[in-house]
PDB file of C-alpha atoms in Angstrom:
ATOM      1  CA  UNK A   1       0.000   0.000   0.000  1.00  0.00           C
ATOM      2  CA  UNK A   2       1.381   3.369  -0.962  1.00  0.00           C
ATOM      3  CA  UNK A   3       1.060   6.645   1.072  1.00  0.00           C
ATOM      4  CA  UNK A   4      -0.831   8.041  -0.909  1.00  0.00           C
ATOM      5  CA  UNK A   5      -3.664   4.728  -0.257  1.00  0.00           C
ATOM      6  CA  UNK A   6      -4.256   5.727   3.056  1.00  0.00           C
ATOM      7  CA  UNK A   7      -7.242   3.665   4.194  1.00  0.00           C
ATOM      8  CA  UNK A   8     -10.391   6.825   4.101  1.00  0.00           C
ATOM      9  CA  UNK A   9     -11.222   7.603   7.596  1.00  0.00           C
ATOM     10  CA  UNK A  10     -14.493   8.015   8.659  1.00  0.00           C
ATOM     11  CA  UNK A  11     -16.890   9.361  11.569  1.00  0.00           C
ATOM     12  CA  UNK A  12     -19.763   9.075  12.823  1.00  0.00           C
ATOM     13  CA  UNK A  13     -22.659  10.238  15.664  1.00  0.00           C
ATOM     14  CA  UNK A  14     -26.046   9.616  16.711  1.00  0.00           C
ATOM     15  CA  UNK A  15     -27.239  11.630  13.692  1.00  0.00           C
ATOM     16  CA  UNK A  16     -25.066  10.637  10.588  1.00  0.00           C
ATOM     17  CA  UNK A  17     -22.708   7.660   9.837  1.00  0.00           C
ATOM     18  CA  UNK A  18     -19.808   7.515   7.208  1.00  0.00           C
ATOM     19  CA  UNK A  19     -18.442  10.983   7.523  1.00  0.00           C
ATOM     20  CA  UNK A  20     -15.562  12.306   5.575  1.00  0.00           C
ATOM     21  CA  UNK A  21     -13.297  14.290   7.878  1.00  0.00           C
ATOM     22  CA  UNK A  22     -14.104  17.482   5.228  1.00  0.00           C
ATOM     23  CA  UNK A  23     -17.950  16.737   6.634  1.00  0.00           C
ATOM     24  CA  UNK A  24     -16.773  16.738  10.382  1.00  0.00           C
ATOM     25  CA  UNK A  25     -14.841  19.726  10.197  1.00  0.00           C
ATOM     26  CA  UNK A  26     -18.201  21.142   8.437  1.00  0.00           C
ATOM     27  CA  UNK A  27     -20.058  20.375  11.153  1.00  0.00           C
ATOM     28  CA  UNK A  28     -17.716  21.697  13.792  1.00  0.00           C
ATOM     29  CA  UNK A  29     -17.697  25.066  11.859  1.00  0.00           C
ATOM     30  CA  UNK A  30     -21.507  25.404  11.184  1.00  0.00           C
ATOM     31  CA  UNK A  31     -21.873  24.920  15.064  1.00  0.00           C
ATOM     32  CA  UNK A  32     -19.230  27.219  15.367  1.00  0.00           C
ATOM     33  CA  UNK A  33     -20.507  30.121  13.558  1.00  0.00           C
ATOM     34  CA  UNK A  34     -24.262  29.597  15.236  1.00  0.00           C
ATOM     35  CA  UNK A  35     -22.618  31.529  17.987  1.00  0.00           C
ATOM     36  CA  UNK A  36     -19.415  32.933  17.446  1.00  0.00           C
ATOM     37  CA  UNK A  37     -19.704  34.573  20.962  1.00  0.00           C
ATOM     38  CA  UNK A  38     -18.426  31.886  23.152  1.00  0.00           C
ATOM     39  CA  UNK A  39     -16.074  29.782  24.978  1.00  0.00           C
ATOM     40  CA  UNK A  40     -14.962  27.381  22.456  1.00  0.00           C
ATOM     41  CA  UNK A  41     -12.939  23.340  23.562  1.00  0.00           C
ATOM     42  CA  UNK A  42     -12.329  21.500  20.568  1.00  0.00           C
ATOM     43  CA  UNK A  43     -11.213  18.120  22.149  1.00  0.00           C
ATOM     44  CA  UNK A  44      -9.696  15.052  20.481  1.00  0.00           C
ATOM     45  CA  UNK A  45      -9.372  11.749  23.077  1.00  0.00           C
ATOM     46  CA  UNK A  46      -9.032   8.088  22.317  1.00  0.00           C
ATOM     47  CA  UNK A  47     -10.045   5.224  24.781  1.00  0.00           C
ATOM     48  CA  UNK A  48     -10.058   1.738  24.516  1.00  0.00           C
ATOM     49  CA  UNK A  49     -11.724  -1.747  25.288  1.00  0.00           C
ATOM     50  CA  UNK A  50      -9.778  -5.064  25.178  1.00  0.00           C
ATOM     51  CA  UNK A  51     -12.544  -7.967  23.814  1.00  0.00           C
ATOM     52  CA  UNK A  52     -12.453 -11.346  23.175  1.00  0.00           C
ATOM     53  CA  UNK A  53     -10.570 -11.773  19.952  1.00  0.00           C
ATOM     54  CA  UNK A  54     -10.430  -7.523  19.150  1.00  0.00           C
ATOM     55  CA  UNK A  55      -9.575  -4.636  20.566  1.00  0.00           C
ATOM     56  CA  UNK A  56     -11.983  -1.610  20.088  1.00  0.00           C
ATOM     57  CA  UNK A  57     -10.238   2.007  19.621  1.00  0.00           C
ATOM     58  CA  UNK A  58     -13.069   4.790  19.615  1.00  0.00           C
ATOM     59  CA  UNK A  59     -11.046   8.515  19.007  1.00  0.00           C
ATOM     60  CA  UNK A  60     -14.010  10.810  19.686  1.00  0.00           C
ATOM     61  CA  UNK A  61     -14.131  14.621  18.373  1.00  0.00           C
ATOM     62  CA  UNK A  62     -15.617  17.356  20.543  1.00  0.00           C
ATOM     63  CA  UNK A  63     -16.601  20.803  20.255  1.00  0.00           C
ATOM     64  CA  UNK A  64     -18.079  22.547  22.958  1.00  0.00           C
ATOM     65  CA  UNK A  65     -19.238  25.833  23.406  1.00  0.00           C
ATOM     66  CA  UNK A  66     -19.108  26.210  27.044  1.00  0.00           C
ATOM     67  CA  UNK A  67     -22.426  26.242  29.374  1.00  0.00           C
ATOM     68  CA  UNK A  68     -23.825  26.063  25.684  1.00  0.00           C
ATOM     69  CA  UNK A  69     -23.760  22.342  24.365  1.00  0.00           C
ATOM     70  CA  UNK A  70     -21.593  20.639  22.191  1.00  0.00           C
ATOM     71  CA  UNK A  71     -21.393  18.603  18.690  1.00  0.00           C
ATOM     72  CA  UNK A  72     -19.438  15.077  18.678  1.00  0.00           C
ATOM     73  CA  UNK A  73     -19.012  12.215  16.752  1.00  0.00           C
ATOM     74  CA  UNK A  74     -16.311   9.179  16.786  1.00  0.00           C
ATOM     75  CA  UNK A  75     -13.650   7.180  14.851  1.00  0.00           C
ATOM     76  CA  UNK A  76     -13.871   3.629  15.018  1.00  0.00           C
ATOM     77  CA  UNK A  77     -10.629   1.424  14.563  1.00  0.00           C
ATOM     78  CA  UNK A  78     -10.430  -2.153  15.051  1.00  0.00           C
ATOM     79  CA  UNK A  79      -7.290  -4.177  16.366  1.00  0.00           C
ATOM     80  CA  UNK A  80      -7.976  -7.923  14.973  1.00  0.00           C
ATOM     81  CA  UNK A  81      -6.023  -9.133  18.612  1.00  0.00           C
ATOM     82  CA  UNK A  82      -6.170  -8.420  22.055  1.00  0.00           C
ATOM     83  CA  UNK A  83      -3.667  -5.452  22.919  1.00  0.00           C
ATOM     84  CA  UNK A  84      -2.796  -6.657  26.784  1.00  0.00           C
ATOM     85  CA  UNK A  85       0.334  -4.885  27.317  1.00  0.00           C
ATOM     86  CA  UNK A  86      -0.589  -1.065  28.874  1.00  0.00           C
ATOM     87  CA  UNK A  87       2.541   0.808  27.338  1.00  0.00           C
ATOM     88  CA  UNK A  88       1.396  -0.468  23.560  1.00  0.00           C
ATOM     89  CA  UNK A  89      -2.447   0.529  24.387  1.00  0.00           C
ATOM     90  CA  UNK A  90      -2.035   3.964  26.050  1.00  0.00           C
ATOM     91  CA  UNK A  91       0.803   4.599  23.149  1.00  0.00           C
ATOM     92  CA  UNK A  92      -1.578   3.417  20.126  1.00  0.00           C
ATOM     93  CA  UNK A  93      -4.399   5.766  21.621  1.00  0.00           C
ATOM     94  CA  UNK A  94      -2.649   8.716  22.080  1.00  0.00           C
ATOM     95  CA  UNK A  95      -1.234   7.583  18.285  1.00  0.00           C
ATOM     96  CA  UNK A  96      -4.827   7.421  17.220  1.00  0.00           C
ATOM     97  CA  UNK A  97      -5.977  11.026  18.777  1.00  0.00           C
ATOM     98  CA  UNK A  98      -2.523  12.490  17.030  1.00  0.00           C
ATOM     99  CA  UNK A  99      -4.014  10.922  13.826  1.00  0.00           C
ATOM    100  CA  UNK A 100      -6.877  13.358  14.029  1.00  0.00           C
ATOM    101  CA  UNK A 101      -5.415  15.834  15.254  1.00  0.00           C
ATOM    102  CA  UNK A 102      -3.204  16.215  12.525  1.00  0.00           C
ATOM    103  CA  UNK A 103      -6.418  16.648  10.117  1.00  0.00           C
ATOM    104  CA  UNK A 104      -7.004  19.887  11.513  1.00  0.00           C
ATOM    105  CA  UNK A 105      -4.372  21.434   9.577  1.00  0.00           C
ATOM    106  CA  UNK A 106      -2.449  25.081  10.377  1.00  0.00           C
ATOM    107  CA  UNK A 107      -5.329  26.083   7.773  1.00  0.00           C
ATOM    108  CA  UNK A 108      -8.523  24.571   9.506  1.00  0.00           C
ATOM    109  CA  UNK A 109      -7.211  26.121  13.104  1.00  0.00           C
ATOM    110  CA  UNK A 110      -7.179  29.118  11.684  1.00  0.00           C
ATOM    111  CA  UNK A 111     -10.756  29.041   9.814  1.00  0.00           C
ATOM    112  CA  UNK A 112     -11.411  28.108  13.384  1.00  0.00           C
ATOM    113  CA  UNK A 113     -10.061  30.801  15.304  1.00  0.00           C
ATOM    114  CA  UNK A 114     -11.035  33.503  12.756  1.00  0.00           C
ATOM    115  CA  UNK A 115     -14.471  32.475  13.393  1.00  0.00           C
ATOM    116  CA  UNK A 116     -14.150  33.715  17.334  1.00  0.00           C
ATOM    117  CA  UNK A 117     -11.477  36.406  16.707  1.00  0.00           C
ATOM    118  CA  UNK A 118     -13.951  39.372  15.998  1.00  0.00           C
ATOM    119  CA  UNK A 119     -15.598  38.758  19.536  1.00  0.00           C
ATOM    120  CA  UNK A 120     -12.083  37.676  22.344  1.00  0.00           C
ATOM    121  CA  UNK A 121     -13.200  41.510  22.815  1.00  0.00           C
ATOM    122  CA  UNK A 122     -16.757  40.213  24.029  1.00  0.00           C
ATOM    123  CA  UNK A 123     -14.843  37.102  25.652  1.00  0.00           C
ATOM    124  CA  UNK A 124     -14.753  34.959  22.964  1.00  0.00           C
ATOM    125  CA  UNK A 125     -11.648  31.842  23.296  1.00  0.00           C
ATOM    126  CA  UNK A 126     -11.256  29.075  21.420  1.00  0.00           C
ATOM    127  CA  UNK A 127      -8.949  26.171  22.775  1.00  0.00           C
ATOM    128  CA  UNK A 128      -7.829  22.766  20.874  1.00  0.00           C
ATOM    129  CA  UNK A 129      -7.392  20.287  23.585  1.00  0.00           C
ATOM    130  CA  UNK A 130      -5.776  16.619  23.277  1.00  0.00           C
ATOM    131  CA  UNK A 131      -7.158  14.491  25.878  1.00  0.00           C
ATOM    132  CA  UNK A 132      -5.141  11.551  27.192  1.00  0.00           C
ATOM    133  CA  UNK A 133      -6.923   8.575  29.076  1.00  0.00           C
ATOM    134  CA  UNK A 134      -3.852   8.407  31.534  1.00  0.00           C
ATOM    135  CA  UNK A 135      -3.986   9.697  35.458  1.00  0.00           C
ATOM    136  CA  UNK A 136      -0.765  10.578  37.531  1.00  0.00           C
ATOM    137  CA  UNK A 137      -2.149   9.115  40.942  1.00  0.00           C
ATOM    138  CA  UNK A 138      -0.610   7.341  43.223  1.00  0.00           C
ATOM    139  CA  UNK A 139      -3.243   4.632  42.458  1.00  0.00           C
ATOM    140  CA  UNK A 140      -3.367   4.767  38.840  1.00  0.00           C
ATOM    141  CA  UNK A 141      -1.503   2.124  36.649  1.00  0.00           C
ATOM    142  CA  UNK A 142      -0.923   4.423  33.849  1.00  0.00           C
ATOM    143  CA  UNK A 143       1.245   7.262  35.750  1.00  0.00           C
ATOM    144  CA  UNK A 144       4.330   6.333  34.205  1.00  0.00           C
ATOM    145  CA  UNK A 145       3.466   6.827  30.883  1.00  0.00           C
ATOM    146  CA  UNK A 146       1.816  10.334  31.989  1.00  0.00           C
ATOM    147  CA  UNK A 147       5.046  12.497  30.796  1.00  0.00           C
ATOM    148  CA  UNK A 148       5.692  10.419  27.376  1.00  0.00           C
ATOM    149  CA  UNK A 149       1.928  10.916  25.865  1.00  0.00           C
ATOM    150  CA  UNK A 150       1.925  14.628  27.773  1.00  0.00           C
ATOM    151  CA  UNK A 151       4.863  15.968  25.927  1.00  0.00           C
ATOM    152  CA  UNK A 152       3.712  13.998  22.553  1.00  0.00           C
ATOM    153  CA  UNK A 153       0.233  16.134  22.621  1.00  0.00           C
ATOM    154  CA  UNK A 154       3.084  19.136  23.222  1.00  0.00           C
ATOM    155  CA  UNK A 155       5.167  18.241  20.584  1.00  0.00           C
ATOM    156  CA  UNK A 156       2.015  18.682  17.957  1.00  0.00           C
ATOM    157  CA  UNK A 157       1.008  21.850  19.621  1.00  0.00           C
ATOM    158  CA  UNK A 158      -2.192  20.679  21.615  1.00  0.00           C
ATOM    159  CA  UNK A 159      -2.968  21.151  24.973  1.00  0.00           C
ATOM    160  CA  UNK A 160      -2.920  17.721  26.933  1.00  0.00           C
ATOM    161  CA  UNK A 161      -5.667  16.944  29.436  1.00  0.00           C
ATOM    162  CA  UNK A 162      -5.482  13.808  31.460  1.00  0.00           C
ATOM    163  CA  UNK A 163      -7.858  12.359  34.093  1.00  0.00           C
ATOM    164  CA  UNK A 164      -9.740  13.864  35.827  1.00  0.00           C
ATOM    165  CA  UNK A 165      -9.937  16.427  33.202  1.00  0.00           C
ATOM    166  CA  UNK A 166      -9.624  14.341  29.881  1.00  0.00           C
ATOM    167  CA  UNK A 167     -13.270  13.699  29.447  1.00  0.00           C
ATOM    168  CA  UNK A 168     -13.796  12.953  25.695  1.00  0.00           C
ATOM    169  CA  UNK A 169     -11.548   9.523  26.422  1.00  0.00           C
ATOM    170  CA  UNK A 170     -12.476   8.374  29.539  1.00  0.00           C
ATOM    171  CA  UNK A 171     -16.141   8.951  28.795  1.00  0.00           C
ATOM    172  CA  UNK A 172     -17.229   9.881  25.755  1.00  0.00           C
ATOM    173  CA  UNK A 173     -14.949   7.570  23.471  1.00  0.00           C
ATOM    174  CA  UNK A 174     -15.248   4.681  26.456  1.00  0.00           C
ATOM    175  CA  UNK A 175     -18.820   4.517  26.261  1.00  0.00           C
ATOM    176  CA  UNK A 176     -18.508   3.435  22.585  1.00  0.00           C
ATOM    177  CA  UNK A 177     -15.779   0.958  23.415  1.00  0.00           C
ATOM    178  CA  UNK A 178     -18.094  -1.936  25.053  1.00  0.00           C
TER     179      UNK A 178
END
């Protein structure tokens, strides 16, 4: 397979199934410009679920407008094995959020932002966030990998979030895991 044959990737929600990235990113601005007075999270997480004879990836896609709802949909990707060992999981999801991440081009961030810009006056912000389903307690068996995926989402210029505050994969994207 050539670069170029990239396997399509596709979305979908509650609404609409099979959409192109170009649709998603439609989406994200139509919601967008509905009220371009606001306090804007576009948020890009990837959980997990380890099955039988599969593993189940689900990146989701969030953009919320603060106190003011939201618009989501997900990625689905299928392992054909089950992916046991934490470091390879954790590593493959934060793989799979950079993946999208790296759809929203320099161009696309700054549709984005030009679509609040007229109104950071009024208080409008806009914020892309990469959320990591990792915690750094004492308890929590991903901690050590907490610095690795944090300074990956750095490298790409996202802000990392990681539990408690990295929602859209440990909820969102894990309730379409089961």
């Amino acid at each position: 397979m050539n670069i170029e044959e990239k396997p399509s990737i596709t979305f979908r929600n509650l609404q609409e199934r099979n959409m192109s990235f170009e649709t998603v990113f439609t989406r994200i601005v139509s919601f967008m410009k509905r009220n371009p007075i606001g306090h804007y999270r576009l948020m890009i997480g990837t959980d997990s679920q380890v099955h039988a004879k599969h593993t189940t990836f689900i990146t989701g896609i969030v953009i919320q407008n603060k106190g003011k709802g939201a618009w989501a949909c997900i990625r689905k990707v299928i392992v054909p094995r089950k992916v046991l060992r934490l470091h390879e999981k954790i590593s493959y999801e934060t793989t799979l959020t950079e993946e999208v991440v790296s759809l929203f081009t320099e161009e696309k961030k700054n549709q984005l932002i030009d679509i609040v810009l007229p109104y950071i006056y009024q208080g409008s912000t806009f914020a892309i966030e990469g959320h990591i389903d990792i915690g750094s307690g004492a308890r929590n068996k991903t901690r050590e990998f907490v610095n690795e995926m944090v300074a990956r989402m750095e490298s790409i210029g996202i802000e990392p979030k990681i539990k408690p505050d990295s929602f859209v994969a440990s909820s969102y994207a894990n309730k379409y895991t089961k």
